[in-house]
Short mmCIF file of C-alpha atoms in Angstrom, two decimals:
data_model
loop_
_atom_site.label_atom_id
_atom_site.label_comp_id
_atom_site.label_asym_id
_atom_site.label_seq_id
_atom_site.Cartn_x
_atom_site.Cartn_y
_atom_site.Cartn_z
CA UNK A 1 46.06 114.87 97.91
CA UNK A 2 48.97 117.47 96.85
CA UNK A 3 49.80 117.04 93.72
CA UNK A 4 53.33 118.24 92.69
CA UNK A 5 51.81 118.48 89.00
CA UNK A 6 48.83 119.89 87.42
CA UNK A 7 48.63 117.06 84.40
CA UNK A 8 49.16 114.47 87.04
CA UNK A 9 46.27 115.65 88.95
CA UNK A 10 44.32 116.18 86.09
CA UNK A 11 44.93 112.62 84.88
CA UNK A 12 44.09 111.03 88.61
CA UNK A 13 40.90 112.84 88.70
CA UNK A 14 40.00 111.39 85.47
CA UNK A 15 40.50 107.92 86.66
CA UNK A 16 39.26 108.33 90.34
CA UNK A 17 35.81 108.81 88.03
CA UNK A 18 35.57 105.16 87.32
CA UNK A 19 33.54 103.24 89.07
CA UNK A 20 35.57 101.17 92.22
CA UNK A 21 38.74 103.57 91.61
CA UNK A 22 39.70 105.89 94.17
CA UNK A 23 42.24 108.49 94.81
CA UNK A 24 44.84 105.75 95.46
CA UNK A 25 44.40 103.30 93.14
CA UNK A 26 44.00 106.02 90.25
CA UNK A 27 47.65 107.56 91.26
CA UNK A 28 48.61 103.81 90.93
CA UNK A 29 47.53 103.77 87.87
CA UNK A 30 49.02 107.24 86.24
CA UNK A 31 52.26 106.56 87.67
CA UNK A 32 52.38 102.92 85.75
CA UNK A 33 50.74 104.40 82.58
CA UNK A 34 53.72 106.89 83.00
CA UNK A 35 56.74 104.40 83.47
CA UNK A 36 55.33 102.97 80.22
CA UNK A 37 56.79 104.44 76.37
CA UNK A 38 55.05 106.98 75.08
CA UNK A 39 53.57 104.64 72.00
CA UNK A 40 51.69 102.59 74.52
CA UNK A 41 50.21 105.70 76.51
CA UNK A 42 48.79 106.88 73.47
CA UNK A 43 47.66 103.61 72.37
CA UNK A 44 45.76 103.10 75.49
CA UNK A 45 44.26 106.69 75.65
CA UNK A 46 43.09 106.65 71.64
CA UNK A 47 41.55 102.82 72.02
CA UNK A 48 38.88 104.55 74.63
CA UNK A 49 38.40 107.56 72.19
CA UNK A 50 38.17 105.61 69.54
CA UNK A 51 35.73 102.89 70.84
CA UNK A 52 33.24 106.02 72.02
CA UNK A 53 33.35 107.64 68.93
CA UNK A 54 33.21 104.81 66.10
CA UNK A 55 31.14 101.76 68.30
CA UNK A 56 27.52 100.69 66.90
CA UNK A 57 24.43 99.15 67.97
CA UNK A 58 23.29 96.31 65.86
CA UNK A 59 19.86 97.92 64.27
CA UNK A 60 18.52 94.07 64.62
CA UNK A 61 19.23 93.20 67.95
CA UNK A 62 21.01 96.29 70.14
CA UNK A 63 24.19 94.65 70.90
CA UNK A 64 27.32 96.73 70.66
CA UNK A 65 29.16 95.68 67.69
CA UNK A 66 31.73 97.67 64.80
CA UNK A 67 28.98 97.44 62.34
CA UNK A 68 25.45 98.58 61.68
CA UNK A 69 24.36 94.33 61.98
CA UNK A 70 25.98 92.45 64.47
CA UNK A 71 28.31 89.56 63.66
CA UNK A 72 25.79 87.10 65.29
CA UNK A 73 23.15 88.60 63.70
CA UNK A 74 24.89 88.58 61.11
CA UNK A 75 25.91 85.06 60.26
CA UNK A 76 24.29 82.53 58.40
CA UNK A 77 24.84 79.67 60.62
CA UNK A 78 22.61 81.23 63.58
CA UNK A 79 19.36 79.92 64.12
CA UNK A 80 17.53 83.87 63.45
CA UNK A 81 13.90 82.25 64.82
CA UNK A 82 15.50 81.53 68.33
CA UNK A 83 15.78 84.76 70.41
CA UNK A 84 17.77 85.11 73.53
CA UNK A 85 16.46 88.37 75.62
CA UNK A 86 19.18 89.63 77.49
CA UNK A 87 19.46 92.93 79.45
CA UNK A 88 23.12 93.74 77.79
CA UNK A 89 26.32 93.13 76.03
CA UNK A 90 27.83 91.48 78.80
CA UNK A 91 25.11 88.98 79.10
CA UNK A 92 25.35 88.07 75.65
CA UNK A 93 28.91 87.49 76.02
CA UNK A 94 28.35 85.41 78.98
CA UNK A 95 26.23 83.18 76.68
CA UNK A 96 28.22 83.15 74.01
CA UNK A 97 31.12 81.74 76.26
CA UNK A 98 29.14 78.90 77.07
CA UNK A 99 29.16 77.72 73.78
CA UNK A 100 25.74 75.99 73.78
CA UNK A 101 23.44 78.96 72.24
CA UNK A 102 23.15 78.52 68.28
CA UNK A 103 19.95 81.12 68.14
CA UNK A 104 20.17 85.25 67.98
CA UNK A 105 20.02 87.82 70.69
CA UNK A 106 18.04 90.94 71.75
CA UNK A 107 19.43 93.47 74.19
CA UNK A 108 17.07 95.36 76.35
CA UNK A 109 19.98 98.07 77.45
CA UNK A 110 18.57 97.57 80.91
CA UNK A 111 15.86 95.88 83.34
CA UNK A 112 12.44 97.50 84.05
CA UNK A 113 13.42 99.32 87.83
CA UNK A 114 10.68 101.71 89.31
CA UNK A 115 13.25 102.26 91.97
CA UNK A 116 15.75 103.78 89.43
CA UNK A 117 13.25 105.36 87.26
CA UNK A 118 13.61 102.74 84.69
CA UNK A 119 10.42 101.63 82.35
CA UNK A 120 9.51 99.50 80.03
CA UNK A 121 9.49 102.81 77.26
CA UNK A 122 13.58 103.30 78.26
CA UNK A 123 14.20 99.69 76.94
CA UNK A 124 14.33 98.30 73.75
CA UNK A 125 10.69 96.44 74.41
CA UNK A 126 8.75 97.94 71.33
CA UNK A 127 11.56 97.11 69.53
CA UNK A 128 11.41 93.14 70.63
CA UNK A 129 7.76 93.45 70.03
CA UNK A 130 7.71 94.23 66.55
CA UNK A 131 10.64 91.65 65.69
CA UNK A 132 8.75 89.03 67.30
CA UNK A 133 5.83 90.47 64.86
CA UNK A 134 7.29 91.34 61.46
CA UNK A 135 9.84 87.80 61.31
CA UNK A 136 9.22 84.40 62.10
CA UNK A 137 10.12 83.38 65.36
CA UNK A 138 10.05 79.93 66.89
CA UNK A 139 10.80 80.55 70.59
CA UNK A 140 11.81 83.47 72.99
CA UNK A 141 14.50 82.66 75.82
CA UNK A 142 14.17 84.99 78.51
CA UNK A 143 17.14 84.95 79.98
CA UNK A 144 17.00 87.47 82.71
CA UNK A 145 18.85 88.02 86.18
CA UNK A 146 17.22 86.23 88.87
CA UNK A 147 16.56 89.54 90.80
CA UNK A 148 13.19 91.76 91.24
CA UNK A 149 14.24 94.10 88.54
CA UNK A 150 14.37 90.64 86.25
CA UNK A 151 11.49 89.06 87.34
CA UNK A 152 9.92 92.09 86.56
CA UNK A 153 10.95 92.58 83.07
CA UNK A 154 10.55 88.57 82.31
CA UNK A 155 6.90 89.14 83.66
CA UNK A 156 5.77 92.56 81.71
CA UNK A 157 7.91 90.60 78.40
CA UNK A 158 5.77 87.52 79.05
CA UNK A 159 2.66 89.88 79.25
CA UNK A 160 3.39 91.54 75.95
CA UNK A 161 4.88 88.40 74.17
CA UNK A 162 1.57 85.52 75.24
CA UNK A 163 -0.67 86.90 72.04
CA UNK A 164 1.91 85.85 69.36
CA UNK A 165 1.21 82.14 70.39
CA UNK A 166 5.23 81.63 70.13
CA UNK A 167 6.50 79.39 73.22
CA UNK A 168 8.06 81.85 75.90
CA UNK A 169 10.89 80.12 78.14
CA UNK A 170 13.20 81.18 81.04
CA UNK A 171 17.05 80.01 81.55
CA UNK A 172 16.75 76.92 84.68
CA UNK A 173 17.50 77.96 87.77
CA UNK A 174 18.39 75.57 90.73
CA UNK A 175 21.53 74.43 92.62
CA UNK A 176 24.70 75.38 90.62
CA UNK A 177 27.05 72.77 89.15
CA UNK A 178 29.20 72.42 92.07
CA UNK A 179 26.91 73.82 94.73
CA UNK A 180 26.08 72.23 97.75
CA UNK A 181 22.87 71.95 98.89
CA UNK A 182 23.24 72.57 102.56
CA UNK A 183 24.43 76.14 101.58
CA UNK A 184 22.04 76.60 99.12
CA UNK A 185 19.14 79.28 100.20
CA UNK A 186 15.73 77.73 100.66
CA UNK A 187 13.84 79.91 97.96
CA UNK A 188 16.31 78.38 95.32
CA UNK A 189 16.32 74.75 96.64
CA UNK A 190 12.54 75.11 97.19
CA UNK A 191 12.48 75.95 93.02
CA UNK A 192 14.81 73.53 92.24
CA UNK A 193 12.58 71.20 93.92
CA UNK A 194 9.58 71.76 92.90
CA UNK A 195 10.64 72.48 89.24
CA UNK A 196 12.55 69.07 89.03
CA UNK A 197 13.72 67.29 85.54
CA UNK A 198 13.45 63.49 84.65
CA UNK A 199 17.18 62.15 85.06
CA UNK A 200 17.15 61.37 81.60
CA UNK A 201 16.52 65.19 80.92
CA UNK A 202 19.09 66.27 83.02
CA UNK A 203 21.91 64.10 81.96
CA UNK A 204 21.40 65.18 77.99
CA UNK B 1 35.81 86.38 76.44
CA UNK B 2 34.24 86.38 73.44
CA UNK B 3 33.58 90.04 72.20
CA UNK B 4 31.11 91.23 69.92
CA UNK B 5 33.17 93.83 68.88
CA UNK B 6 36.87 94.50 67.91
CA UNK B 7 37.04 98.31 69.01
CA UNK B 8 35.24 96.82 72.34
CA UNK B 9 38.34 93.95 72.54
CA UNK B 10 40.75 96.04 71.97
CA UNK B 11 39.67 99.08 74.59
CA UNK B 12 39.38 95.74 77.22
CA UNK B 13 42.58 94.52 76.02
CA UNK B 14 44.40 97.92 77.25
CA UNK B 15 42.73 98.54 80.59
CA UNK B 16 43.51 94.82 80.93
CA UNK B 17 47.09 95.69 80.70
CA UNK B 18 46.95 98.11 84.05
CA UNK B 19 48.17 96.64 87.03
CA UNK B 20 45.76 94.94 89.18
CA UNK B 21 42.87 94.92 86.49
CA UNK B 22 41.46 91.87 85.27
CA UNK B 23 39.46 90.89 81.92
CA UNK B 24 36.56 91.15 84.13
CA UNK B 25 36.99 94.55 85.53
CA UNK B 26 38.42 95.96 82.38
CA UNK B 27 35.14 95.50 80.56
CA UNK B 28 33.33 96.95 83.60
CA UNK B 29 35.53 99.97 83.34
CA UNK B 30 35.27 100.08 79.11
CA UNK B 31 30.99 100.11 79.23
CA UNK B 32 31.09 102.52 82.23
CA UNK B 33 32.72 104.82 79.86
CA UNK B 34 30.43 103.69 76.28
CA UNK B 35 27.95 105.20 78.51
CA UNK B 36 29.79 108.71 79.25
CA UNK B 37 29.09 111.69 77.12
CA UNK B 38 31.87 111.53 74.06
CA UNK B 39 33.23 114.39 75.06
CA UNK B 40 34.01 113.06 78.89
CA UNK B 41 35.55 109.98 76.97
CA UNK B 42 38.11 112.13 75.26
CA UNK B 43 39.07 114.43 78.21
CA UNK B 44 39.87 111.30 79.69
CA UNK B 45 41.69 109.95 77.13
CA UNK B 46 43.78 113.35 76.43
CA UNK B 47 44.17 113.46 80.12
CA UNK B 48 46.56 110.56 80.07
CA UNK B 49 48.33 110.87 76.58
CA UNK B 50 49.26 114.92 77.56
CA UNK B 51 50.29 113.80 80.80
CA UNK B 52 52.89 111.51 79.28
CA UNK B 53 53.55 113.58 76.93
CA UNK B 54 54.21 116.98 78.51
CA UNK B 55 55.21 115.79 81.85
CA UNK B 56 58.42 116.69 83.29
CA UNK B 57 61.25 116.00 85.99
CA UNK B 58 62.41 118.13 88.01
CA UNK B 59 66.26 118.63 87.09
CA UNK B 60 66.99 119.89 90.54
CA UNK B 61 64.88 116.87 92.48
CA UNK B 62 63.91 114.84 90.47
CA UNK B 63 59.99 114.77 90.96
CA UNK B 64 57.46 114.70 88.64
CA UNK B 65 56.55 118.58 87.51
CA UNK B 66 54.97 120.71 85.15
CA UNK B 67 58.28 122.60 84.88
CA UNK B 68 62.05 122.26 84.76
CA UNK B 69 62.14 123.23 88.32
CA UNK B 70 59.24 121.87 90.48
CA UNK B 71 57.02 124.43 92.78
CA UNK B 72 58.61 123.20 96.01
CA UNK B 73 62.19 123.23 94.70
CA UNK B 74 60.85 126.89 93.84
CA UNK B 75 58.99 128.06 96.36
CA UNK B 76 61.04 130.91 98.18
CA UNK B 77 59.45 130.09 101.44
CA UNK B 78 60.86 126.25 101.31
CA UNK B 79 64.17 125.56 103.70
CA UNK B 80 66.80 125.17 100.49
CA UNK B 81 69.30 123.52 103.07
CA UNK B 82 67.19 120.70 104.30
CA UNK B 83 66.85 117.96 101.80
CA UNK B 84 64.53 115.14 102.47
CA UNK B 85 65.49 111.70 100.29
CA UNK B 86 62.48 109.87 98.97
CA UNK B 87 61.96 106.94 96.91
CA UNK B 88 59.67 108.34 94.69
CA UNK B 89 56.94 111.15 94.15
CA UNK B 90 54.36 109.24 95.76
CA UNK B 91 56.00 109.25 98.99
CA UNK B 92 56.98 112.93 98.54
CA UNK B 93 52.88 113.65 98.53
CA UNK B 94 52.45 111.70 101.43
CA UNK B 95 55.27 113.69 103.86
CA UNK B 96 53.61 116.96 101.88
CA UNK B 97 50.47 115.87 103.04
CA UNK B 98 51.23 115.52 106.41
CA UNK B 99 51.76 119.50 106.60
CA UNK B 100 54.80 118.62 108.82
CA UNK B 101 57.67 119.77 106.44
CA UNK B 102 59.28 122.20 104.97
CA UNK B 103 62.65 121.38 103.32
CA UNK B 104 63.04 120.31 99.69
CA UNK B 105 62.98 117.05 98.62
CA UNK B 106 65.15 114.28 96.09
CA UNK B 107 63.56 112.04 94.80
CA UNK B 108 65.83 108.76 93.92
CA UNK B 109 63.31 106.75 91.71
CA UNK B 110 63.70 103.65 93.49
CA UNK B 111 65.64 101.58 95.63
CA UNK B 112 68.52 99.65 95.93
CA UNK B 113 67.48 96.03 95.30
CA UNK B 114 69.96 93.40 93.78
CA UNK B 115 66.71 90.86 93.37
CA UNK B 116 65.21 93.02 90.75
CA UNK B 117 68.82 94.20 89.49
CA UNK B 118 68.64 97.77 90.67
CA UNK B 119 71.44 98.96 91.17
CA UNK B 120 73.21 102.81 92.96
CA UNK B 121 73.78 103.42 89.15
CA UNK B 122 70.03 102.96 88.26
CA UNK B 123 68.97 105.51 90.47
CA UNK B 124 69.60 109.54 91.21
CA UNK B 125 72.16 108.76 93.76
CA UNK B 126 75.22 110.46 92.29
CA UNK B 127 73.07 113.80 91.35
CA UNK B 128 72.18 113.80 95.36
CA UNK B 129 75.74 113.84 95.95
CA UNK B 130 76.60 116.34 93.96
CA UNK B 131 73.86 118.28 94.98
CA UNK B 132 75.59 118.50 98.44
CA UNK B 133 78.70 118.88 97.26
CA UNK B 134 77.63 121.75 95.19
CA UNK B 135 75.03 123.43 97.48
CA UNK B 136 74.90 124.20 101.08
CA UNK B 137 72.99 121.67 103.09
CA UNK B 138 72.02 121.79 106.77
CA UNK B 139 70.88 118.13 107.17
CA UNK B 140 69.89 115.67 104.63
CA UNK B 141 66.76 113.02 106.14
CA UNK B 142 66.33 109.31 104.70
CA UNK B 143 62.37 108.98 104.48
CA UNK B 144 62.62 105.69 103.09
CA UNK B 145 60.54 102.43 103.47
CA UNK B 146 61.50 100.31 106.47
CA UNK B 147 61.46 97.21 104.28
CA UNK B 148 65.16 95.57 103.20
CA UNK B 149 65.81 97.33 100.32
CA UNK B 150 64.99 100.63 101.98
CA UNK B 151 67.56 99.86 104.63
CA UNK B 152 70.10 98.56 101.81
CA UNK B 153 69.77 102.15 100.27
CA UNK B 154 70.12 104.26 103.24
CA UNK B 155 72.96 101.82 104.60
CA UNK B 156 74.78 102.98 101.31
CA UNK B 157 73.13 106.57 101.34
CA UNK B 158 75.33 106.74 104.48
CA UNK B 159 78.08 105.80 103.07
CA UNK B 160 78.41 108.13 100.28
CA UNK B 161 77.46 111.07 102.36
CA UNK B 162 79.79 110.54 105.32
CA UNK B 163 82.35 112.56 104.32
CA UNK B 164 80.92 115.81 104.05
CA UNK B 165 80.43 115.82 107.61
CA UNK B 166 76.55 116.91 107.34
CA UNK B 167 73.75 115.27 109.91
CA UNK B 168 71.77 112.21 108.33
CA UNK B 169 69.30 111.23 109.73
CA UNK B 170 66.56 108.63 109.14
CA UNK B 171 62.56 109.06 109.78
CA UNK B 172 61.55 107.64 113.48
CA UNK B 173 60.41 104.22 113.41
CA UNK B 174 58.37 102.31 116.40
CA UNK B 175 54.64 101.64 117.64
CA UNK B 176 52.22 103.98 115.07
CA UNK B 177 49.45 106.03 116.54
CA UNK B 178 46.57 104.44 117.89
CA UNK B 179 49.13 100.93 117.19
CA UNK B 180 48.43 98.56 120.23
CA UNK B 181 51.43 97.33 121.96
CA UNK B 182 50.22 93.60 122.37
CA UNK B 183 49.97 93.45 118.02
CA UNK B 184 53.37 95.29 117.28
CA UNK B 185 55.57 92.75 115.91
CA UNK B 186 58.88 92.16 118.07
CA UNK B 187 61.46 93.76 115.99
CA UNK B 188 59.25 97.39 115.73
CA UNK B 189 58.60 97.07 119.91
CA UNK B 190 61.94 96.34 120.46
CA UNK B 191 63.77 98.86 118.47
CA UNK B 192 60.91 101.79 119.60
CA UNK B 193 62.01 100.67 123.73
CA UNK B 194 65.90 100.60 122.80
CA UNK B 195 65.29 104.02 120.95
CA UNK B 196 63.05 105.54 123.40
CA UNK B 197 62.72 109.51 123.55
CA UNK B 198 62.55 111.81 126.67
CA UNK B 199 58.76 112.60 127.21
CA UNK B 200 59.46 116.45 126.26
CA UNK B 201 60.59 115.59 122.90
CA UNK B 202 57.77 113.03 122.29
CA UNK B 203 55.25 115.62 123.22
CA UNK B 204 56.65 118.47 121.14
#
């Protein structure tokens, strides 16, 4: 592109860097951010800054937070015995919007990935490991992506987790509320088949 | 959504503000850049605040520029006495970028459009008048969009610029290249046979 500015180019290039954003969209972008008072621009630009330079990791359970202990970990209304092992803050978030988890969370930062070079030691594994060994905990929700890279993690996890004796579960997985079973794919209405509830279960 | 974090809420809340950017993809964009170096973070936040900042207009044309006077306004090799009208300085990249010309430009910041209230007085109409009452120009060309607006504003372009008894002309419109006659819609096929142009000229 020919940019009739130096600062304008310099500001495209900066947001043709995020991910899904090209050339296009970015000058999109700039020229609204530019249309916009000066107040705003710099409120945008400083929230980024700011969130880079002052965000936190919980020290309990890894999730991004403005604190050094997470607000969930945090509260005394949580059940802290139930753990929820997700791979990151948007998972727990996910979670939290259903509004039918009362336990704690613990963020792996990732799933184990050969393919990308990702194992167990780039997680936050040791880390579950010794929570599950220095507090009381009454059960461990794995709740994982349904893809290789989870089904990999849930299965070294479960490997490293069976000698505490503390019941290890995964999230269901089946037919989606809403789904219809003639579109379903076989491997997931073969599971949701064989891995069937009493009604009474179900309807709870 | 239910955020962990009020510096991570608040960094989603302004991305969420850019046109075409959802809550979803906001958050996508906001942990993309949590995992960036800091210092990548703030060039990209700086990027934006200089630009709005610093950035000027071009008091001759009107474009976006670094300077008072933009490069092509001062370029000594640009034709001074052809002056091509644009809406804005997107469209004046896209004629620079097709390599095809080499006048000057004004840029008008919009178009006539009575729907959205935009009025001849909202835009730089009476600066491109004086400009050729002031200056000497050889032809002035209407690159505008071929949508009703555009044609409102070059219909009153027209108008105003009558008098000094200087060519306008308008950008060709008919079939694009590679466009396939059966798909053109009726109006663009008609206009492109009543407006036809001697095989000579088309192949110049």
């Amino acid at each position: 592109m020919n940019f009739s500015s130096k600062l304008l180019e310099d500001a495209v290039g900066e947001f043709a860097k995020l991910p899904g954003v090209g050339q296009k969209t970015a000058l999109r972008l700039v020229l609204h951010l530019l249309n916009k008072e000066q107040e705003e621009v710099e409120h945008f630009g400083n929230a980024i800054v700011r969130l880079r330079k002052e965000i936190k990791h919980c020290t309990i359970c890894h999730n991004i937070s403005d604190h050094n202990i997470c607000e969930i970990c945090s509260a005394s209304k949580r059940e802290k015995e139930i753990i929820c092992v997700v791979e990151d803050t948007r998972d727990v978030m996910a979670v939290e919007n259903t509004g039918q988890y009362f336990g704690v969370y613990h963020v792996l930062g990732g799933l184990i990935s050969p393919m990308d070079g990702i194992g167990p030691s780039d997680l936050f594994i040791d880390s579950l490991v010794q929570r599950v060994a220095t507090t009381p905990v009454k059960e461990i929700i794995l709740a994982l992506s349904a893809t290789m890279e989870g089904d990999t993690t849930i299965f070294y996890l479960y490997k490293r987790l069976k000698d505490f004796q503390i019941p290890v579960t995964t999230i269901a997985r089946g037919i989606a509320f809403g789904g219809e079973l003639e579109y379903a794919d076989e491997i997931t209405l073969g599971r949701s088949i064989v891995t069937r509830v009493p009604y009474e279960t179900a309807m709870r």
